[in-house]
Coordinates of C-alpha atoms in Angstrom, one line a residue:
X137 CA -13.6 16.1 35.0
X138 CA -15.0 13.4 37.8
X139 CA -12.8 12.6 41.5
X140 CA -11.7 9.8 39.7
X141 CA -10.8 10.5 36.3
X142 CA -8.5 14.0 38.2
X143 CA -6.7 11.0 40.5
X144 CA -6.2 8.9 37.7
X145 CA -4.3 12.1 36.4
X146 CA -2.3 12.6 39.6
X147 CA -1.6 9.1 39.7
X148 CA 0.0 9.3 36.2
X149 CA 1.4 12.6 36.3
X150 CA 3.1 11.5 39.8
X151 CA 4.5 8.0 37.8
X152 CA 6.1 10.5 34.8
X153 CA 8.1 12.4 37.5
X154 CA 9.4 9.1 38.7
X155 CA 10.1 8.0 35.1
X156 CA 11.6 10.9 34.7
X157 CA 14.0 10.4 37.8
X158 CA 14.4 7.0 36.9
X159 CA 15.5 7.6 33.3
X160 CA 18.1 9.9 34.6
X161 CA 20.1 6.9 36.1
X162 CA 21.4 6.1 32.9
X163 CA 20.2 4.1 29.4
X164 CA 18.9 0.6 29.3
X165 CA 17.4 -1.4 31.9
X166 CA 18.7 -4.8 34.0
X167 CA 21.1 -7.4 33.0
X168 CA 19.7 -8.4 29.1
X169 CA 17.5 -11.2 29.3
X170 CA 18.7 -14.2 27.2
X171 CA 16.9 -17.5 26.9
X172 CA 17.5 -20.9 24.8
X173 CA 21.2 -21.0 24.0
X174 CA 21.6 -16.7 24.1
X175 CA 18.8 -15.6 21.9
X176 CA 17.6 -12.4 23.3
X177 CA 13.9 -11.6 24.5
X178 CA 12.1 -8.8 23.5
X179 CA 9.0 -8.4 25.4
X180 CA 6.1 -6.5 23.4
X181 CA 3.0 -4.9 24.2
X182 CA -0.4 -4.2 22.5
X183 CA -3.4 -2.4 23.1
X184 CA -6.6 -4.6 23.1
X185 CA -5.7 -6.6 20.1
X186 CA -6.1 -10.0 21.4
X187 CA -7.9 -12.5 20.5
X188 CA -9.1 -10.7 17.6
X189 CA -5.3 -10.7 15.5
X190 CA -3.6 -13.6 17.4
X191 CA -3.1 -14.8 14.1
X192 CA -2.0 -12.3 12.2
X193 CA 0.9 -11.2 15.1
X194 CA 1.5 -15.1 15.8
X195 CA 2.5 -15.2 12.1
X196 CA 4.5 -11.7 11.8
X197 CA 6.2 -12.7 15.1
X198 CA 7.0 -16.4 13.5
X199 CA 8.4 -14.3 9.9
X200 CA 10.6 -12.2 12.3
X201 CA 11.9 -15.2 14.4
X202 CA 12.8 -17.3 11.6
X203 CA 14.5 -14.0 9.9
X204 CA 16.2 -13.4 13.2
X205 CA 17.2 -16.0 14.9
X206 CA 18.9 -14.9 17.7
X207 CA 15.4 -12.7 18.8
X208 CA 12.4 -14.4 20.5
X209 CA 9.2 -12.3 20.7
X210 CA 7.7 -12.1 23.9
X211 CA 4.0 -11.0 23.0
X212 CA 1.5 -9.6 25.4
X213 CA -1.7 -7.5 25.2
X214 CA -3.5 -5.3 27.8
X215 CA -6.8 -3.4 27.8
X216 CA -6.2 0.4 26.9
X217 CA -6.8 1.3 30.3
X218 CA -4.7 -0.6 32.1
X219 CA -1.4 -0.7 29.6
X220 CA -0.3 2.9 30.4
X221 CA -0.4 2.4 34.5
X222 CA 1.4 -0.7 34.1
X223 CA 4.2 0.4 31.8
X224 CA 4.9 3.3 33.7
X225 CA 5.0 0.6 36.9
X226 CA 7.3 -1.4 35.3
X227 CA 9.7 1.3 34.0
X228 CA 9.5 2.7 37.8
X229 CA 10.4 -0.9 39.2
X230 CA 13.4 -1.5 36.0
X231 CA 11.8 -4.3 34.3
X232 CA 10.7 -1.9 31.5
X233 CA 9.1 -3.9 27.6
X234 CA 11.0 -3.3 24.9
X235 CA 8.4 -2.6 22.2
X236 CA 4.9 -0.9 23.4
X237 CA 2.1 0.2 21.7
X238 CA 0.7 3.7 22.9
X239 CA -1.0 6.0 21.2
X240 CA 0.3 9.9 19.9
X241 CA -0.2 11.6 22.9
X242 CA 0.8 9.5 25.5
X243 CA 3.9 8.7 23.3
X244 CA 5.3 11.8 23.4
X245 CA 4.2 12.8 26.4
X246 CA 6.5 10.2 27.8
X247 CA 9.2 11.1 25.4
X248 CA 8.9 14.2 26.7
X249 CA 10.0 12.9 30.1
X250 CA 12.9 11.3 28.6
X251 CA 11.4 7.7 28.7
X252 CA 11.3 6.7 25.6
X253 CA 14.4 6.4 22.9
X254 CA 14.9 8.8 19.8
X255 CA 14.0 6.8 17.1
X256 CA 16.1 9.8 14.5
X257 CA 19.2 8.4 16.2
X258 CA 18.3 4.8 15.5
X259 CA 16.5 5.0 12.3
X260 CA 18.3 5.8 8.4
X261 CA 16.7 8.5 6.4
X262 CA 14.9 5.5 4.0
X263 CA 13.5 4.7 6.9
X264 CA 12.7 7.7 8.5
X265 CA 11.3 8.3 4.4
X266 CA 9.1 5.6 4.6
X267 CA 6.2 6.4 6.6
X268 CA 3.8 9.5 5.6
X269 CA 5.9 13.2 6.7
X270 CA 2.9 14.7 8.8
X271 CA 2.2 11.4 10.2
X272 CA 5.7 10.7 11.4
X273 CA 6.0 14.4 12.5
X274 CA 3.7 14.0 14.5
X275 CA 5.9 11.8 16.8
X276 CA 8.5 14.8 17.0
X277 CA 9.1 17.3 19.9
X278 CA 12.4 19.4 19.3
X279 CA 14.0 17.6 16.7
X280 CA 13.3 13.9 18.7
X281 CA 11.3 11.0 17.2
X282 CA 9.6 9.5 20.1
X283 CA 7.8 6.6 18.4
X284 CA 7.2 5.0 14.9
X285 CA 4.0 5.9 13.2
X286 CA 2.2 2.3 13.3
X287 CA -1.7 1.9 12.5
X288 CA -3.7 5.0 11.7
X289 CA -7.1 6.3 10.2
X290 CA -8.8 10.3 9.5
X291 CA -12.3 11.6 8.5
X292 CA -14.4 11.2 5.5
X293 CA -17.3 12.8 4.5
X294 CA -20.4 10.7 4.5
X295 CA -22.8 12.0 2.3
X296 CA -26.9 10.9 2.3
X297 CA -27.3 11.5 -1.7
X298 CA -31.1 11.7 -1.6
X299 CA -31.4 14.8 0.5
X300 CA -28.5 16.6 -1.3
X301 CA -30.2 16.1 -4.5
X302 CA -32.9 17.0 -2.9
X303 CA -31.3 19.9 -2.4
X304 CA -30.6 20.6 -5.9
X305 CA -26.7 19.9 -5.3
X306 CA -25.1 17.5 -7.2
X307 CA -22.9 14.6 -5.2
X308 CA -20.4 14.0 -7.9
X309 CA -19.1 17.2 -6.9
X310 CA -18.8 17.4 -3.4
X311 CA -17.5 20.5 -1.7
X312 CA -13.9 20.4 -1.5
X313 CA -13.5 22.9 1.4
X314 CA -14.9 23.8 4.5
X315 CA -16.4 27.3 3.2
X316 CA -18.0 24.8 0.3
X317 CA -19.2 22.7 2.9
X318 CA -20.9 25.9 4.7
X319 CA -22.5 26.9 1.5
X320 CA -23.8 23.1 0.0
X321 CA -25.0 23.0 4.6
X322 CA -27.1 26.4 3.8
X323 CA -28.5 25.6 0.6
X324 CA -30.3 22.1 2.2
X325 CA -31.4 23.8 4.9
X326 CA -33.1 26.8 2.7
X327 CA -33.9 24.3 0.1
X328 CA -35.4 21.3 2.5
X329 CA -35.5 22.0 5.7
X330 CA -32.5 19.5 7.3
X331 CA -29.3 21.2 8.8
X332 CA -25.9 19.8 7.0
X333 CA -24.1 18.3 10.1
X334 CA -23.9 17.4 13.9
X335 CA -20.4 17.7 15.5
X336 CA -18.7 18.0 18.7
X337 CA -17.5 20.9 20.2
X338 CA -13.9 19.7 20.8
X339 CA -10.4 21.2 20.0
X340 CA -9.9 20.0 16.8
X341 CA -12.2 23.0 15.6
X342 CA -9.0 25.2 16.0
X343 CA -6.7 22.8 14.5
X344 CA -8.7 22.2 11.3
X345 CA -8.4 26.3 10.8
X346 CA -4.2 26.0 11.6
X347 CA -5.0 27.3 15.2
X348 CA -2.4 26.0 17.7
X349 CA -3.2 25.4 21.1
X350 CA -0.2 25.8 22.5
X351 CA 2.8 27.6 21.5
X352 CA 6.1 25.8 20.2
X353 CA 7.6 24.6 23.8
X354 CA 4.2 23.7 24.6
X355 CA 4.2 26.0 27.6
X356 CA 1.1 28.4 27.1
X357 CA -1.7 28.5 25.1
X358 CA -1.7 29.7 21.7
X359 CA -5.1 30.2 20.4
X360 CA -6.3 33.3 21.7
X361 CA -5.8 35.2 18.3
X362 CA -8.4 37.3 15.8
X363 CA -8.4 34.3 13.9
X364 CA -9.7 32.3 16.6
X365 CA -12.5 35.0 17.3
X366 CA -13.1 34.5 13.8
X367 CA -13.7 30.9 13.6
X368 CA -15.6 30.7 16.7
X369 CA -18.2 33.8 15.3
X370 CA -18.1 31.8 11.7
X371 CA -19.6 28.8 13.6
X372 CA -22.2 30.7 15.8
X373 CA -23.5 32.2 12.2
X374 CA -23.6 28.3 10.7
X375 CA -25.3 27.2 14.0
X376 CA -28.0 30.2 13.3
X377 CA -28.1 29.5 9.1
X378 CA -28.7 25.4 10.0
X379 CA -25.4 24.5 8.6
X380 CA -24.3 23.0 11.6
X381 CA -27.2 21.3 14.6
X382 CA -26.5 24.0 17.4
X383 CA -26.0 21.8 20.2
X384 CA -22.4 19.6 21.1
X385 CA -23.3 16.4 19.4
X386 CA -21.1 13.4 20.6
X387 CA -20.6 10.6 18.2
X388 CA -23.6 8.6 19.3
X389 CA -26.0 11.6 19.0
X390 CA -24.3 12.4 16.0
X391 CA -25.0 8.8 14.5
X392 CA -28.6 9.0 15.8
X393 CA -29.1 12.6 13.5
X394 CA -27.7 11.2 10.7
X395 CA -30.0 8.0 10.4
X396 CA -33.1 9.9 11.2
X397 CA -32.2 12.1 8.2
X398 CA -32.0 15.2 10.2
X399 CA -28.5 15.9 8.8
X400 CA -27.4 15.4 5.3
X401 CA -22.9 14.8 6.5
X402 CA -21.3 13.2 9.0
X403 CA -17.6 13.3 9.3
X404 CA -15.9 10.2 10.7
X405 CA -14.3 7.5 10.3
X406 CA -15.0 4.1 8.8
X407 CA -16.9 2.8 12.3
X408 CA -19.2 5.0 11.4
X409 CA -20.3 2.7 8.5
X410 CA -21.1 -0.3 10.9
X411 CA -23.4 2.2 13.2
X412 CA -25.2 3.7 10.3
X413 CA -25.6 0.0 8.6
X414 CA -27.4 -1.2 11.4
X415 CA -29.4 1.5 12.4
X416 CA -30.9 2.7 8.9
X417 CA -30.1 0.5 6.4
X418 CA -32.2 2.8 4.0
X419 CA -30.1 5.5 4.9
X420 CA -26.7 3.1 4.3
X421 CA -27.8 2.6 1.1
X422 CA -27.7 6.0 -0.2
X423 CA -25.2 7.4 1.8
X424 CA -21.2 8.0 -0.2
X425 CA -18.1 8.5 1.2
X426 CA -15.7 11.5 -0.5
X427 CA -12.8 12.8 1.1
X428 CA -13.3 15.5 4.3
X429 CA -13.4 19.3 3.3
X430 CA -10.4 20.8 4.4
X431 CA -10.1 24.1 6.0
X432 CA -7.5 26.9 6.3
X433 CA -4.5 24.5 7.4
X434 CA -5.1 22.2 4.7
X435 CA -5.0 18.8 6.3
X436 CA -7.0 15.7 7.2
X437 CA -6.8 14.7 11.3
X438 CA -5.4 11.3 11.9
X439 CA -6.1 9.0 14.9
X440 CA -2.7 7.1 15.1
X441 CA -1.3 4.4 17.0
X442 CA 2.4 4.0 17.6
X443 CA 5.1 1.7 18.8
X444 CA 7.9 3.0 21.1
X445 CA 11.4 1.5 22.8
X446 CA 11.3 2.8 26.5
X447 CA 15.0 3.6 27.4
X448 CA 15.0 1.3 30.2
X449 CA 14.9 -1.7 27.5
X450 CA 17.7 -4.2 28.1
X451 CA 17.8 -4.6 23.9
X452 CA 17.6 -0.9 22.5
X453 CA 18.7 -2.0 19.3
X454 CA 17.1 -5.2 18.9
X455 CA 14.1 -3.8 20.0
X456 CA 14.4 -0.6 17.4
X457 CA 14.7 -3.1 14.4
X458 CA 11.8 -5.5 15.4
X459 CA 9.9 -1.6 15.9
X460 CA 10.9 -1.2 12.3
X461 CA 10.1 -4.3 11.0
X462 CA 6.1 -4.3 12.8
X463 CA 5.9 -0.8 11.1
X464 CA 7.5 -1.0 7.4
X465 CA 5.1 -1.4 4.7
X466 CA 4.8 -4.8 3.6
X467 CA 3.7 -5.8 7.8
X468 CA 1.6 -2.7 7.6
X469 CA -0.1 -3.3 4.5
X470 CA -0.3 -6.7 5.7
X471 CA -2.3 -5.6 8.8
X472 CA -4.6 -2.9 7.5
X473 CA -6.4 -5.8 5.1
X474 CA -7.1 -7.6 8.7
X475 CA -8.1 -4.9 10.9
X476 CA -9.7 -2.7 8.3
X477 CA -6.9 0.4 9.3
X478 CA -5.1 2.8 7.5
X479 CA -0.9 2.1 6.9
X480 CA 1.9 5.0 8.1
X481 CA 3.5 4.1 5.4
X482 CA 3.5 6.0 1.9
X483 CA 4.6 2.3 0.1
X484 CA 1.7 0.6 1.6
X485 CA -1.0 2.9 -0.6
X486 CA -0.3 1.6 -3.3
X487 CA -1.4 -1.9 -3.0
X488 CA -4.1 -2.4 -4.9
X489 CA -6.0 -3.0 -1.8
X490 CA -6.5 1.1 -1.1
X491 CA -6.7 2.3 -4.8
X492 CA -9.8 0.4 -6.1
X493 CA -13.3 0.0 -4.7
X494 CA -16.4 -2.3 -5.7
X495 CA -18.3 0.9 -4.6
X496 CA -19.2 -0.4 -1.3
X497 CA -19.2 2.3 1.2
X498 CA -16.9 0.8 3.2
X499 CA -14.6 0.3 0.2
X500 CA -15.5 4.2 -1.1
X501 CA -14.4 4.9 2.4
X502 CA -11.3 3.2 2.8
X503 CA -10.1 4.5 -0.9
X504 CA -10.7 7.9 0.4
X505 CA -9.1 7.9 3.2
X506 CA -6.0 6.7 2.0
X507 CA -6.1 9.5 -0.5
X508 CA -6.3 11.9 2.3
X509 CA -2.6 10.4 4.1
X510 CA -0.5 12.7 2.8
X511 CA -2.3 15.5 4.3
X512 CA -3.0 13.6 7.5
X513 CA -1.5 14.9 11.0
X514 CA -2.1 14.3 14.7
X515 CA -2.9 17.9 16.2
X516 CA -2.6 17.1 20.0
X517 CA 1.1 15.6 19.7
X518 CA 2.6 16.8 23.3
X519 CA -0.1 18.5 24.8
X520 CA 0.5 18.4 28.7
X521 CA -2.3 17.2 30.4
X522 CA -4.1 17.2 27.2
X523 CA -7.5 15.7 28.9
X524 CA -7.7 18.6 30.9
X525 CA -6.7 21.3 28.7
X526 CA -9.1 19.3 26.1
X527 CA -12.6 19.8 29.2
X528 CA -11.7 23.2 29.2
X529 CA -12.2 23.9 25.4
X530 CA -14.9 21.9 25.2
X531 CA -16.6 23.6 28.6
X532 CA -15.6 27.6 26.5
X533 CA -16.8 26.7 22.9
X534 CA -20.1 25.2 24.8
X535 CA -20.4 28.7 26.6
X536 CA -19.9 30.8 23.7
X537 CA -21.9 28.4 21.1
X538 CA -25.0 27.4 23.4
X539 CA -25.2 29.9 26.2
X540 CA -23.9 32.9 24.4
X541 CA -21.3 34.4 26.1
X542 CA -19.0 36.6 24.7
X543 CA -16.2 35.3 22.5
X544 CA -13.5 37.5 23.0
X545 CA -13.8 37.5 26.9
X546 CA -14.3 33.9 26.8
X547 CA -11.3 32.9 25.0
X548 CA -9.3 35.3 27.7
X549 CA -10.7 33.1 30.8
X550 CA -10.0 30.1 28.9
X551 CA -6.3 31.5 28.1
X552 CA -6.2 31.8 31.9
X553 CA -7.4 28.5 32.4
X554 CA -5.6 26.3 30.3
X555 CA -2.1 28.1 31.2
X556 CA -2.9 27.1 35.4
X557 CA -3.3 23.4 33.8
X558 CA -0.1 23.6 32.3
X559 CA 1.6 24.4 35.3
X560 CA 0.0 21.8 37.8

């Protein structure tokens, strides 16, 4: 981690211990806020959305205003990096938003901290019912919803149909599971010489095996286990059969291997499409998407975004409902045909919109990942410090993977490691 990005993190972990001194002082912020004959104002915050939806959220906004007359929508967006510092300033100083968009692990990390409301105490159970169960989970520490589940999207597998055929594999039976996914990697590499994927060495490798990283209270790490031995010593022997490119391949690299047809997968979202599209169209043309192997936990990784009330609102309850309303399936089906996401909400799916394709990639992989919502979770819900603890993964699987170390003794320094973060 650079000087900067570690006093970013003392800066922020510094504002959550004021949050969380502030939020002691009792629920709700200043006097409410009423303008134009006692309608209430409700300010809310996005995340780098203008000036690309200002229409769609002018009209949403307009619906709700008209619905509710007594509510005027105070809309404002901020770059990604500047919308977390500036909430946390404005809960310190009690002139908190009432409806922000963060994403899952900055959510809960400032629920937490007490600084954002409960939505189980706020929300009915066919509400609560409405949005995918792993999804909204996700948003829950200790029996406490600290956001609603708003925008989302997980992996697919992208597929390059000429070399696999080449292979003698047939894509209209793709592997369903990781161990398939090993064997269909080993067989194009005996068969034709290309490895099967690039990926990053990153923390999801645990989660996709049902690995925690931490334990329950999120205290210590969790993921020094045989099983974790295992995975790691499974991955060294794909790295040596060409299943997998033995190096830590970031996205970039990862879209440069899979244009030059050194790899026959990628797993990633839908941006990958636009990548691959313009930088081998050939490639583009015969490349699928089918729905990402799973492995031992049985789930698909989602990348959510959220919405959540900050305790020091004026308007709790107004600001709740207008939460619920953004997030319920008609405004989320509504927004996922603009922006090209995936809904939080099991209702939404059904729209003909996610269930049939012109066979388009980009349609094959937005069907697919649709598919894949009921089994879609956010693994790094609460993590502590979860950049940090995140670099030190990264920095151990590197060691074992690339410069051999030993597994077992690595995983017992990185133990070490990760439990001094979670104290700082």
């Amino acid at each position: 981690m650079t000087k900067k990005a570690k006093g970013r993190l003392r800066l922020l972990v510094s504002m959550l211990a004021l949050v969380v001194l502030l939020s002691g002082c009792g629920g709700g912020g200043s006097k409410p806020e009423k303008v134009d004959g006692g309608k209430v104002t409700l300010q809310f915050w996005t995340i780098a959305l203008q000036p690309t939806f200002t229409p769609y959220f002018n009209r949403v906004i307009a619906d709700y205003e008209q619905k509710n007359p007594n509510v005027k929508i105070d809309w404002k967006d901020y770059p990604y990096d500047a919308v977390t510092n500036k909430l946390l300033t404005s809960i310190a100083s009690n002139s908190s938003p009432d409806v922000v968009n963060l994403n899952t692990e900055f959510a809960s990390q400032m629920g937490s901290k007490g600084a954002v409301v409960d939505m189980n105490e706020h929300l009915s159970p066919e509400e609560k019912a409405a949005y995918f169960e792993g999804i909204y989970n996700s948003t829950v520490i200790n029996g406490k919803a600290y956001a609603l589940p708003w925008y989302t999207g997980t992996e697919v597998l992208y597929m390059n149909t000429k070399l696999v055929k080449a292979a003698g594999l047939d894509p209209a039976h793709p592997p369903k599971t990781r161990e398939e996914l090993s064997e269909w990697g080993r067989q194009i590499n005996r068969k034709i010489g290309k490895a099967g994927y690039a990926q990053q060495l990153v923390s999801k490798l645990f989660a996709v095996d049902g690995i925690p990283i931490l334990n329950k209270e999120k205290t210590a790490a969790a993921f020094n286990t045989p099983d974790a031995v295992t995975m790691i010593d499974n991955l060294k022997k794909q790295m040596e059969d060409g299943v997998v490119l033995k190096e830590d391949a970031d996205f970039s690299q990862q879209v440069k291997y899979y244009a030059g047809e050194q790899v026959a997968f990628e797993l990633a979202g839908p941006t990958f499409i636009n990548f691959i599209k313009t930088a081998a169209p050939d490639v583009y043309k015969n490349t699928i998407a089918v729905p990402v192997p799973t492995g031992k936990a049985d789930v698909r990784l989602s990348n959510s975004m959220d919405l959540v009330v900050p305790t020091k609102s004026a308007h709790i309850d107004e600001a709740v409902k207008f939460a619920v309303f953004l997030t319920n399936a008609e405004s989320q089906t509504a927004f996922s045909k603009e922006a090209n996401t995936l809904p939080s909400t099991k209702e939404s799916i059904k729209d003909s919109y996610f269930t049939q394709s012109d066979q388009s990639l980009e349609a094959q992989a937005k069907v697919v990942s649709a598919q894949s919502l009921d089994k879609a979770t956010d693994y790094m819900v609460g993590v502590p410090n979860a950049k940090d603890v995140n670099s030190a993964i990264a920095r151990a699987l590197q060691n074992i993977l690339l410069n051999g170390r030993d597994t077992k003794e690595t995983l017992t320094a990185l133990e070490q490691e990760v439990n001094d973060i979670l104290k700082q």
